[in-house]
Amino acid sequence: MLHNIRIVLVETTHPGNIGATARAMKNMGLTRLFLVKPHHYPSADATARAAGADDVLAGAVLCESLDEALVGCGVIFGASARVRKIAWPQLDPRQAAGRALAAAAAGEAAFVFGREHAGLSNEELDRCNFLVTIPTNPEFASLNVAAAVQVVSYELRMASQASSPLSALNEPLASAEAREQFYRHLEQVLTDLEFLDPNNPKHLMRRLRRLFNRVELDCNEVNILRGILTAVERRTARVIPKRSGQ
């Protein structure tokens, strides 16, 4: 199941952190590293800091966007130390590891780590089902990104070796791209209904994303929801012309 878990680094500034992340992953049996627009990679510094985890670096997937790195993932965890104005469903690394392994039995999961200086943006967290926060000293909460990966990787390994892991999911979860298509469809329908202001959609859509991401929609549920949206569109298409002709 560990093979179905991705570690995603977003716009890493220091290549040494990429190498240290690869080493932390290999220590704990993780192999799938995705790099979203790293500032300097490949790099001799990354190779030196990997200290023998060259195979993880060699297999790293370079991506132009976070969406590209998340293709095919059912459950996505965003790691951040910052509290946000609109609350995300929040887990600690131990809780997240159990959920990730349950999802990984039937599909793929990802842990996303942000920039060294700024972490993840709200828009990037919109792609995540859960916010993962490592309980640290509140007076000095910021962790080096490779250290954060080490903590999460350790919890994943411990969860994978537990005598009674969480039960695997009965239905495969909807992929990240399927969820994004649903959110775009939902936003369009709400705009057509004049329920959502197209000039200021983020506040409402962010709250709706939190709601649905917290549920962890499976493939059938996304299909049902999109079917409902399509039925609304058909009904609206019949009603609007009558009004315009009056």
Short mmCIF file of N, CA and C in Angstrom, two decimals, residues 53-235:
data_model
loop_
_atom_site.label_atom_id
_atom_site.label_comp_id
_atom_site.label_asym_id
_atom_site.label_seq_id
_atom_site.Cartn_x
_atom_site.Cartn_y
_atom_site.Cartn_z
N ALA A 53 19.66 7.48 -1.60
CA ALA A 53 18.29 7.34 -2.11
C ALA A 53 18.21 7.84 -3.55
N ASP A 54 19.26 7.54 -4.32
CA ASP A 54 19.33 8.02 -5.70
C ASP A 54 18.20 7.44 -6.55
N ASP A 55 17.74 6.23 -6.21
CA ASP A 55 16.67 5.62 -7.00
C ASP A 55 15.36 6.39 -6.83
N VAL A 56 15.12 6.94 -5.65
CA VAL A 56 13.91 7.75 -5.45
C VAL A 56 14.00 9.03 -6.28
N LEU A 57 15.18 9.66 -6.29
CA LEU A 57 15.38 10.85 -7.12
C LEU A 57 15.23 10.53 -8.61
N ALA A 58 15.81 9.41 -9.01
CA ALA A 58 15.75 9.03 -10.43
C ALA A 58 14.31 8.80 -10.88
N GLY A 59 13.48 8.32 -9.97
CA GLY A 59 12.09 8.05 -10.31
C GLY A 59 11.16 9.22 -10.08
N ALA A 60 11.69 10.36 -9.61
CA ALA A 60 10.85 11.52 -9.32
C ALA A 60 10.16 12.01 -10.59
N VAL A 61 8.89 12.38 -10.45
CA VAL A 61 8.09 12.87 -11.58
C VAL A 61 8.03 14.39 -11.52
N LEU A 62 8.50 15.05 -12.56
CA LEU A 62 8.45 16.51 -12.64
C LEU A 62 7.13 16.95 -13.25
N CYS A 63 6.45 17.90 -12.59
CA CYS A 63 5.12 18.33 -13.02
C CYS A 63 5.09 19.85 -13.17
N GLU A 64 4.27 20.32 -14.08
CA GLU A 64 4.12 21.75 -14.30
C GLU A 64 3.04 22.38 -13.43
N SER A 65 2.21 21.55 -12.79
CA SER A 65 1.15 22.07 -11.94
C SER A 65 0.81 21.06 -10.86
N LEU A 66 0.18 21.53 -9.80
CA LEU A 66 -0.26 20.62 -8.74
C LEU A 66 -1.32 19.67 -9.27
N ASP A 67 -2.23 20.16 -10.09
CA ASP A 67 -3.25 19.29 -10.66
C ASP A 67 -2.62 18.11 -11.41
N GLU A 68 -1.55 18.38 -12.14
CA GLU A 68 -0.87 17.30 -12.86
C GLU A 68 -0.30 16.28 -11.89
N ALA A 69 0.24 16.73 -10.78
CA ALA A 69 0.84 15.81 -9.80
C ALA A 69 -0.20 14.97 -9.08
N LEU A 70 -1.45 15.42 -9.08
CA LEU A 70 -2.50 14.74 -8.32
C LEU A 70 -3.41 13.87 -9.18
N VAL A 71 -3.13 13.79 -10.47
CA VAL A 71 -3.98 12.98 -11.35
C VAL A 71 -4.05 11.55 -10.82
N GLY A 72 -5.26 11.03 -10.66
CA GLY A 72 -5.46 9.66 -10.22
C GLY A 72 -5.55 9.47 -8.72
N CYS A 73 -5.35 10.53 -7.94
CA CYS A 73 -5.38 10.40 -6.47
C CYS A 73 -6.80 10.53 -5.94
N GLY A 74 -7.15 9.64 -5.00
CA GLY A 74 -8.47 9.68 -4.40
C GLY A 74 -8.53 10.55 -3.17
N VAL A 75 -7.55 10.42 -2.27
CA VAL A 75 -7.51 11.22 -1.05
C VAL A 75 -6.22 12.03 -1.05
N ILE A 76 -6.34 13.33 -0.72
CA ILE A 76 -5.19 14.22 -0.77
C ILE A 76 -5.08 14.94 0.57
N PHE A 77 -3.87 14.94 1.12
CA PHE A 77 -3.59 15.57 2.40
C PHE A 77 -2.63 16.73 2.18
N GLY A 78 -3.00 17.92 2.63
CA GLY A 78 -2.12 19.07 2.51
C GLY A 78 -1.48 19.39 3.84
N ALA A 79 -0.15 19.43 3.88
CA ALA A 79 0.57 19.68 5.13
C ALA A 79 0.81 21.17 5.30
N SER A 80 0.43 21.70 6.45
CA SER A 80 0.62 23.12 6.70
C SER A 80 0.60 23.39 8.20
N ALA A 81 1.40 24.35 8.63
CA ALA A 81 1.41 24.76 10.04
C ALA A 81 0.51 25.96 10.28
N ARG A 82 0.06 26.60 9.19
CA ARG A 82 -0.72 27.84 9.34
C ARG A 82 -2.20 27.55 9.48
N VAL A 83 -2.85 28.21 10.44
CA VAL A 83 -4.30 28.14 10.61
C VAL A 83 -4.94 29.06 9.59
N ARG A 84 -6.01 28.59 8.93
CA ARG A 84 -6.65 29.37 7.88
C ARG A 84 -7.97 29.96 8.37
N LYS A 85 -8.39 31.04 7.71
CA LYS A 85 -9.62 31.72 8.10
C LYS A 85 -10.82 30.81 7.98
N ILE A 86 -10.91 30.10 6.86
CA ILE A 86 -11.95 29.09 6.69
C ILE A 86 -11.33 27.74 7.04
N ALA A 87 -11.87 27.10 8.05
CA ALA A 87 -11.24 25.89 8.58
C ALA A 87 -11.34 24.73 7.60
N TRP A 88 -10.23 24.01 7.45
CA TRP A 88 -10.20 22.75 6.72
C TRP A 88 -10.44 21.61 7.72
N PRO A 89 -10.97 20.47 7.27
CA PRO A 89 -10.95 19.28 8.13
C PRO A 89 -9.50 18.96 8.47
N GLN A 90 -9.18 18.84 9.75
CA GLN A 90 -7.78 18.78 10.18
C GLN A 90 -7.46 17.45 10.85
N LEU A 91 -6.29 16.90 10.52
CA LEU A 91 -5.81 15.66 11.11
C LEU A 91 -4.36 15.84 11.54
N ASP A 92 -3.93 15.02 12.52
CA ASP A 92 -2.51 14.97 12.80
C ASP A 92 -1.90 13.87 11.93
N PRO A 93 -0.58 13.75 11.85
CA PRO A 93 0.03 12.78 10.93
C PRO A 93 -0.39 11.34 11.20
N ARG A 94 -0.61 10.97 12.45
CA ARG A 94 -1.01 9.59 12.76
C ARG A 94 -2.40 9.29 12.21
N GLN A 95 -3.32 10.22 12.41
CA GLN A 95 -4.67 10.04 11.88
C GLN A 95 -4.65 10.01 10.35
N ALA A 96 -3.87 10.89 9.76
CA ALA A 96 -3.79 10.96 8.31
C ALA A 96 -3.20 9.69 7.72
N ALA A 97 -2.21 9.13 8.39
CA ALA A 97 -1.57 7.91 7.89
C ALA A 97 -2.57 6.77 7.81
N GLY A 98 -3.41 6.63 8.84
CA GLY A 98 -4.41 5.56 8.81
C GLY A 98 -5.39 5.73 7.68
N ARG A 99 -5.85 6.95 7.47
CA ARG A 99 -6.79 7.21 6.38
C ARG A 99 -6.13 6.99 5.02
N ALA A 100 -4.89 7.41 4.90
CA ALA A 100 -4.19 7.27 3.63
C ALA A 100 -4.01 5.80 3.25
N LEU A 101 -3.66 4.97 4.21
CA LEU A 101 -3.45 3.55 3.92
C LEU A 101 -4.76 2.85 3.58
N ALA A 102 -5.86 3.25 4.22
CA ALA A 102 -7.15 2.69 3.88
C ALA A 102 -7.50 3.02 2.43
N ALA A 103 -7.24 4.27 2.03
CA ALA A 103 -7.50 4.67 0.65
C ALA A 103 -6.55 3.99 -0.33
N ALA A 104 -5.29 3.81 0.09
CA ALA A 104 -4.27 3.24 -0.79
C ALA A 104 -4.52 1.78 -1.11
N ALA A 105 -5.36 1.12 -0.32
CA ALA A 105 -5.68 -0.28 -0.61
C ALA A 105 -6.52 -0.40 -1.88
N ALA A 106 -7.22 0.70 -2.24
CA ALA A 106 -8.09 0.65 -3.41
C ALA A 106 -7.70 1.65 -4.49
N GLY A 107 -6.76 2.55 -4.19
CA GLY A 107 -6.40 3.58 -5.16
C GLY A 107 -5.12 4.28 -4.74
N GLU A 108 -5.04 5.56 -5.01
CA GLU A 108 -3.83 6.31 -4.68
C GLU A 108 -4.15 7.49 -3.77
N ALA A 109 -3.19 7.83 -2.92
CA ALA A 109 -3.31 8.96 -2.02
C ALA A 109 -2.05 9.81 -2.15
N ALA A 110 -2.16 11.07 -1.73
CA ALA A 110 -1.01 11.98 -1.84
C ALA A 110 -0.92 12.88 -0.62
N PHE A 111 0.33 13.15 -0.22
CA PHE A 111 0.63 14.15 0.80
C PHE A 111 1.36 15.29 0.11
N VAL A 112 0.83 16.50 0.25
CA VAL A 112 1.36 17.66 -0.46
C VAL A 112 2.04 18.60 0.53
N PHE A 113 3.27 18.99 0.20
CA PHE A 113 4.07 19.88 1.04
C PHE A 113 4.42 21.12 0.23
N GLY A 114 4.31 22.29 0.87
CA GLY A 114 4.46 23.55 0.14
C GLY A 114 5.85 24.13 0.17
N ARG A 115 5.94 25.36 -0.23
CA ARG A 115 7.21 26.08 -0.35
C ARG A 115 7.84 26.30 1.02
N GLU A 116 9.17 26.37 1.03
CA GLU A 116 9.87 26.58 2.30
C GLU A 116 9.47 27.88 2.96
N HIS A 117 9.24 28.95 2.18
CA HIS A 117 9.00 30.27 2.76
C HIS A 117 7.53 30.58 2.99
N ALA A 118 6.63 29.87 2.30
CA ALA A 118 5.21 30.26 2.36
C ALA A 118 4.24 29.09 2.47
N GLY A 119 4.72 27.87 2.36
CA GLY A 119 3.82 26.72 2.46
C GLY A 119 2.89 26.61 1.27
N LEU A 120 1.67 26.16 1.53
CA LEU A 120 0.67 25.98 0.49
C LEU A 120 -0.31 27.15 0.48
N SER A 121 -0.74 27.54 -0.70
CA SER A 121 -1.74 28.59 -0.81
C SER A 121 -3.13 28.01 -0.53
N ASN A 122 -4.10 28.89 -0.29
CA ASN A 122 -5.48 28.42 -0.10
C ASN A 122 -5.99 27.70 -1.34
N GLU A 123 -5.62 28.19 -2.51
CA GLU A 123 -6.05 27.54 -3.75
C GLU A 123 -5.49 26.13 -3.86
N GLU A 124 -4.28 25.93 -3.40
CA GLU A 124 -3.70 24.57 -3.43
C GLU A 124 -4.36 23.68 -2.39
N LEU A 125 -4.68 24.24 -1.23
CA LEU A 125 -5.39 23.45 -0.23
C LEU A 125 -6.81 23.11 -0.67
N ASP A 126 -7.37 23.89 -1.58
CA ASP A 126 -8.69 23.56 -2.13
C ASP A 126 -8.69 22.18 -2.78
N ARG A 127 -7.53 21.73 -3.22
CA ARG A 127 -7.42 20.41 -3.86
C ARG A 127 -7.35 19.28 -2.83
N CYS A 128 -7.25 19.61 -1.57
CA CYS A 128 -6.98 18.61 -0.53
C CYS A 128 -8.23 18.26 0.26
N ASN A 129 -8.34 16.99 0.62
CA ASN A 129 -9.44 16.57 1.49
C ASN A 129 -9.22 16.98 2.93
N PHE A 130 -7.95 16.94 3.35
CA PHE A 130 -7.64 17.20 4.75
C PHE A 130 -6.39 18.07 4.87
N LEU A 131 -6.37 18.87 5.92
CA LEU A 131 -5.18 19.61 6.31
C LEU A 131 -4.47 18.79 7.38
N VAL A 132 -3.18 18.54 7.18
CA VAL A 132 -2.38 17.79 8.15
C VAL A 132 -1.45 18.77 8.87
N THR A 133 -1.55 18.79 10.19
CA THR A 133 -0.72 19.67 11.00
C THR A 133 0.07 18.84 12.00
N ILE A 134 1.37 19.01 11.98
CA ILE A 134 2.24 18.30 12.92
C ILE A 134 2.24 19.06 14.24
N PRO A 135 1.91 18.41 15.35
CA PRO A 135 1.87 19.11 16.64
C PRO A 135 3.28 19.47 17.11
N THR A 136 3.61 20.72 17.00
CA THR A 136 4.95 21.19 17.35
C THR A 136 4.86 22.23 18.48
N ASN A 137 6.00 22.69 18.91
CA ASN A 137 6.07 23.76 19.89
C ASN A 137 5.39 25.01 19.30
N PRO A 138 4.30 25.51 19.91
CA PRO A 138 3.60 26.66 19.33
C PRO A 138 4.46 27.91 19.22
N GLU A 139 5.53 27.97 20.00
CA GLU A 139 6.42 29.13 19.93
C GLU A 139 7.42 29.01 18.78
N PHE A 140 7.52 27.82 18.19
CA PHE A 140 8.43 27.62 17.06
C PHE A 140 7.89 26.46 16.23
N ALA A 141 6.83 26.76 15.46
CA ALA A 141 6.06 25.70 14.81
C ALA A 141 6.59 25.31 13.43
N SER A 142 7.40 26.16 12.82
CA SER A 142 7.82 25.92 11.44
C SER A 142 8.84 24.79 11.36
N LEU A 143 8.54 23.80 10.50
CA LEU A 143 9.43 22.67 10.28
C LEU A 143 10.06 22.77 8.90
N ASN A 144 11.31 22.36 8.78
CA ASN A 144 11.92 22.16 7.47
C ASN A 144 11.08 21.15 6.70
N VAL A 145 10.91 21.37 5.39
CA VAL A 145 10.01 20.53 4.62
C VAL A 145 10.44 19.06 4.64
N ALA A 146 11.74 18.78 4.58
CA ALA A 146 12.19 17.39 4.62
C ALA A 146 11.92 16.76 5.99
N ALA A 147 12.03 17.58 7.06
CA ALA A 147 11.72 17.07 8.40
C ALA A 147 10.23 16.73 8.50
N ALA A 148 9.39 17.58 7.91
CA ALA A 148 7.95 17.30 7.92
C ALA A 148 7.65 16.02 7.15
N VAL A 149 8.31 15.83 6.01
CA VAL A 149 8.13 14.59 5.24
C VAL A 149 8.58 13.39 6.07
N GLN A 150 9.65 13.53 6.83
CA GLN A 150 10.14 12.43 7.67
C GLN A 150 9.10 12.02 8.70
N VAL A 151 8.47 13.01 9.35
CA VAL A 151 7.44 12.71 10.36
C VAL A 151 6.27 11.97 9.73
N VAL A 152 5.78 12.47 8.61
CA VAL A 152 4.65 11.83 7.94
C VAL A 152 5.02 10.43 7.44
N SER A 153 6.21 10.30 6.87
CA SER A 153 6.65 9.00 6.35
C SER A 153 6.77 7.97 7.47
N TYR A 154 7.26 8.40 8.63
CA TYR A 154 7.35 7.50 9.78
C TYR A 154 5.97 7.00 10.19
N GLU A 155 4.99 7.91 10.25
CA GLU A 155 3.64 7.51 10.65
C GLU A 155 3.02 6.57 9.62
N LEU A 156 3.32 6.80 8.35
CA LEU A 156 2.82 5.90 7.32
C LEU A 156 3.41 4.50 7.48
N ARG A 157 4.71 4.42 7.77
CA ARG A 157 5.32 3.11 7.95
C ARG A 157 4.76 2.40 9.17
N MET A 158 4.59 3.13 10.26
CA MET A 158 4.04 2.52 11.47
C MET A 158 2.61 2.02 11.23
N ALA A 159 1.82 2.82 10.52
CA ALA A 159 0.45 2.41 10.22
C ALA A 159 0.42 1.18 9.32
N SER A 160 1.38 1.10 8.39
CA SER A 160 1.41 -0.05 7.47
C SER A 160 1.79 -1.33 8.18
N GLN A 161 2.46 -1.22 9.33
CA GLN A 161 2.87 -2.40 10.08
C GLN A 161 1.94 -2.72 11.25
N ALA A 162 0.87 -1.94 11.40
CA ALA A 162 -0.05 -2.17 12.51
C ALA A 162 -0.74 -3.51 12.34
N SER A 163 -1.03 -4.15 13.44
CA SER A 163 -1.66 -5.47 13.40
C SER A 163 -3.10 -5.41 12.94
N SER A 164 -3.77 -4.26 13.15
CA SER A 164 -5.16 -4.13 12.73
C SER A 164 -5.36 -2.79 12.04
N PRO A 165 -4.87 -2.66 10.80
CA PRO A 165 -5.02 -1.39 10.09
C PRO A 165 -6.47 -1.08 9.79
N LEU A 166 -6.76 0.18 9.45
CA LEU A 166 -8.11 0.57 9.09
C LEU A 166 -8.58 -0.24 7.88
N SER A 167 -9.86 -0.56 7.87
CA SER A 167 -10.43 -1.32 6.77
C SER A 167 -10.31 -0.55 5.46
N ALA A 168 -10.06 -1.28 4.40
CA ALA A 168 -9.99 -0.65 3.08
C ALA A 168 -11.36 -0.12 2.69
N LEU A 169 -11.37 0.89 1.85
CA LEU A 169 -12.62 1.49 1.41
C LEU A 169 -13.37 0.52 0.50
N ASN A 170 -14.70 0.51 0.63
CA ASN A 170 -15.51 -0.40 -0.15
C ASN A 170 -15.59 0.02 -1.62
N GLU A 171 -15.65 1.31 -1.86
CA GLU A 171 -15.74 1.84 -3.22
C GLU A 171 -14.51 2.70 -3.51
N PRO A 172 -13.99 2.63 -4.73
CA PRO A 172 -12.86 3.51 -5.07
C PRO A 172 -13.27 4.97 -4.98
N LEU A 173 -12.39 5.79 -4.40
CA LEU A 173 -12.69 7.21 -4.28
C LEU A 173 -12.57 7.91 -5.62
N ALA A 174 -13.31 8.98 -5.77
CA ALA A 174 -13.21 9.79 -7.00
C ALA A 174 -11.82 10.37 -7.09
N SER A 175 -11.28 10.41 -8.29
CA SER A 175 -9.94 10.95 -8.49
C SER A 175 -9.95 12.47 -8.35
N ALA A 176 -8.76 13.03 -8.18
CA ALA A 176 -8.64 14.47 -8.04
C ALA A 176 -9.21 15.19 -9.26
N GLU A 177 -8.96 14.66 -10.45
CA GLU A 177 -9.44 15.34 -11.65
C GLU A 177 -10.96 15.23 -11.77
N ALA A 178 -11.54 14.09 -11.33
CA ALA A 178 -13.00 13.94 -11.35
C ALA A 178 -13.65 14.92 -10.39
N ARG A 179 -13.02 15.14 -9.24
CA ARG A 179 -13.56 16.10 -8.28
C ARG A 179 -13.48 17.52 -8.84
N GLU A 180 -12.37 17.86 -9.51
CA GLU A 180 -12.24 19.19 -10.07
C GLU A 180 -13.29 19.43 -11.16
N GLN A 181 -13.58 18.42 -11.96
CA GLN A 181 -14.63 18.55 -12.98
C GLN A 181 -15.98 18.78 -12.32
N PHE A 182 -16.23 18.08 -11.22
CA PHE A 182 -17.48 18.27 -10.48
C PHE A 182 -17.57 19.69 -9.93
N TYR A 183 -16.47 20.20 -9.35
CA TYR A 183 -16.50 21.55 -8.78
C TYR A 183 -16.73 22.61 -9.87
N ARG A 184 -16.13 22.41 -11.02
CA ARG A 184 -16.36 23.36 -12.12
C ARG A 184 -17.81 23.30 -12.58
N HIS A 185 -18.36 22.09 -12.65
CA HIS A 185 -19.76 21.90 -13.04
C HIS A 185 -20.68 22.55 -12.02
N LEU A 186 -20.40 22.34 -10.74
CA LEU A 186 -21.20 22.91 -9.67
C LEU A 186 -21.17 24.44 -9.71
N GLU A 187 -19.98 25.00 -9.91
CA GLU A 187 -19.85 26.46 -9.96
C GLU A 187 -20.65 27.03 -11.13
N GLN A 188 -20.60 26.35 -12.28
CA GLN A 188 -21.34 26.84 -13.45
C GLN A 188 -22.84 26.82 -13.20
N VAL A 189 -23.34 25.72 -12.61
CA VAL A 189 -24.78 25.61 -12.36
C VAL A 189 -25.23 26.65 -11.34
N LEU A 190 -24.45 26.84 -10.28
CA LEU A 190 -24.82 27.82 -9.26
C LEU A 190 -24.78 29.24 -9.83
N THR A 191 -23.88 29.48 -10.77
CA THR A 191 -23.83 30.78 -11.43
C THR A 191 -25.06 30.98 -12.31
N ASP A 192 -25.42 29.95 -13.08
CA ASP A 192 -26.60 30.03 -13.94
C ASP A 192 -27.87 30.27 -13.13
N LEU A 193 -27.92 29.69 -11.93
CA LEU A 193 -29.09 29.87 -11.06
C LEU A 193 -29.06 31.20 -10.32
N GLU A 194 -27.99 31.97 -10.51
CA GLU A 194 -27.78 33.25 -9.83
C GLU A 194 -27.70 33.08 -8.32
N PHE A 195 -27.29 31.89 -7.90
CA PHE A 195 -27.05 31.65 -6.48
C PHE A 195 -25.63 32.08 -6.11
N LEU A 196 -24.74 32.05 -7.08
CA LEU A 196 -23.34 32.40 -6.88
C LEU A 196 -23.01 33.62 -7.72
N ASP A 197 -22.32 34.56 -7.13
CA ASP A 197 -21.88 35.76 -7.83
C ASP A 197 -20.62 35.43 -8.62
N PRO A 198 -20.67 35.46 -9.95
CA PRO A 198 -19.49 35.08 -10.74
C PRO A 198 -18.30 36.00 -10.53
N ASN A 199 -18.55 37.20 -10.01
CA ASN A 199 -17.45 38.13 -9.75
C ASN A 199 -16.78 37.89 -8.40
N ASN A 200 -17.39 37.06 -7.57
CA ASN A 200 -16.80 36.78 -6.26
C ASN A 200 -17.18 35.37 -5.82
N PRO A 201 -16.72 34.35 -6.56
CA PRO A 201 -17.16 32.98 -6.28
C PRO A 201 -16.35 32.25 -5.22
N LYS A 202 -15.18 32.78 -4.86
CA LYS A 202 -14.24 31.97 -4.09
C LYS A 202 -14.75 31.61 -2.70
N HIS A 203 -15.40 32.56 -2.02
CA HIS A 203 -15.82 32.31 -0.65
C HIS A 203 -16.80 31.14 -0.58
N LEU A 204 -17.84 31.19 -1.39
CA LEU A 204 -18.83 30.12 -1.39
C LEU A 204 -18.24 28.81 -1.88
N MET A 205 -17.52 28.86 -2.99
CA MET A 205 -16.98 27.63 -3.55
C MET A 205 -15.96 26.99 -2.62
N ARG A 206 -15.20 27.81 -1.89
CA ARG A 206 -14.24 27.24 -0.95
C ARG A 206 -14.95 26.47 0.16
N ARG A 207 -16.05 27.02 0.65
CA ARG A 207 -16.81 26.34 1.69
C ARG A 207 -17.45 25.05 1.16
N LEU A 208 -17.93 25.10 -0.07
CA LEU A 208 -18.50 23.89 -0.66
C LEU A 208 -17.44 22.83 -0.90
N ARG A 209 -16.25 23.25 -1.30
CA ARG A 209 -15.15 22.30 -1.45
C ARG A 209 -14.84 21.62 -0.11
N ARG A 210 -14.80 22.42 0.96
CA ARG A 210 -14.52 21.84 2.29
C ARG A 210 -15.56 20.77 2.62
N LEU A 211 -16.83 21.09 2.34
CA LEU A 211 -17.90 20.16 2.66
C LEU A 211 -17.71 18.83 1.93
N PHE A 212 -17.56 18.89 0.60
CA PHE A 212 -17.46 17.67 -0.18
C PHE A 212 -16.13 16.96 0.03
N ASN A 213 -15.04 17.70 0.20
CA ASN A 213 -13.74 17.05 0.45
C ASN A 213 -13.75 16.30 1.77
N ARG A 214 -14.46 16.83 2.75
CA ARG A 214 -14.53 16.17 4.05
C ARG A 214 -15.24 14.82 3.95
N VAL A 215 -16.20 14.73 3.04
CA VAL A 215 -16.97 13.49 2.87
C VAL A 215 -16.14 12.40 2.20
N GLU A 216 -15.13 12.76 1.40
CA GLU A 216 -14.34 11.80 0.62
C GLU A 216 -15.24 11.06 -0.38
N LEU A 217 -15.70 11.78 -1.37
CA LEU A 217 -16.63 11.25 -2.36
C LEU A 217 -16.03 10.08 -3.13
N ASP A 218 -16.85 9.04 -3.34
CA ASP A 218 -16.39 7.96 -4.21
C ASP A 218 -16.87 8.20 -5.63
N CYS A 219 -16.49 7.34 -6.55
CA CYS A 219 -16.79 7.55 -7.97
C CYS A 219 -18.29 7.61 -8.22
N ASN A 220 -19.05 6.69 -7.61
CA ASN A 220 -20.50 6.66 -7.82
C ASN A 220 -21.16 7.93 -7.30
N GLU A 221 -20.69 8.42 -6.16
CA GLU A 221 -21.28 9.63 -5.57
C GLU A 221 -21.05 10.85 -6.45
N VAL A 222 -19.84 10.96 -7.02
CA VAL A 222 -19.58 12.07 -7.94
C VAL A 222 -20.47 11.98 -9.17
N ASN A 223 -20.66 10.76 -9.69
CA ASN A 223 -21.53 10.58 -10.85
C ASN A 223 -22.97 10.97 -10.53
N ILE A 224 -23.44 10.61 -9.33
CA ILE A 224 -24.80 10.97 -8.92
C ILE A 224 -24.94 12.49 -8.83
N LEU A 225 -23.98 13.13 -8.18
CA LEU A 225 -24.04 14.58 -8.02
C LEU A 225 -24.01 15.30 -9.37
N ARG A 226 -23.16 14.83 -10.27
CA ARG A 226 -23.10 15.46 -11.58
C ARG A 226 -24.37 15.19 -12.38
N GLY A 227 -25.00 14.03 -12.15
CA GLY A 227 -26.28 13.75 -12.79
C GLY A 227 -27.36 14.71 -12.31
N ILE A 228 -27.33 15.02 -11.00
CA ILE A 228 -28.28 15.99 -10.45
C ILE A 228 -28.05 17.36 -11.08
N LEU A 229 -26.78 17.76 -11.19
CA LEU A 229 -26.47 19.06 -11.80
C LEU A 229 -26.94 19.12 -13.25
N THR A 230 -26.76 18.03 -13.98
CA THR A 230 -27.20 17.98 -15.37
C THR A 230 -28.72 18.10 -15.47
N ALA A 231 -29.43 17.44 -14.53
CA ALA A 231 -30.89 17.54 -14.51
C ALA A 231 -31.33 18.97 -14.23
N VAL A 232 -30.62 19.65 -13.33
CA VAL A 232 -30.92 21.06 -13.05
C VAL A 232 -30.70 21.91 -14.30
N GLU A 233 -29.61 21.64 -15.01
CA GLU A 233 -29.33 22.41 -16.24
C GLU A 233 -30.44 22.21 -17.28
N ARG A 234 -30.92 20.98 -17.42
CA ARG A 234 -31.98 20.71 -18.38
C ARG A 234 -33.26 21.44 -17.99
N ARG A 235 -33.57 21.40 -16.71
CA ARG A 235 -34.77 22.08 -16.23
C ARG A 235 -34.65 23.59 -16.43
#
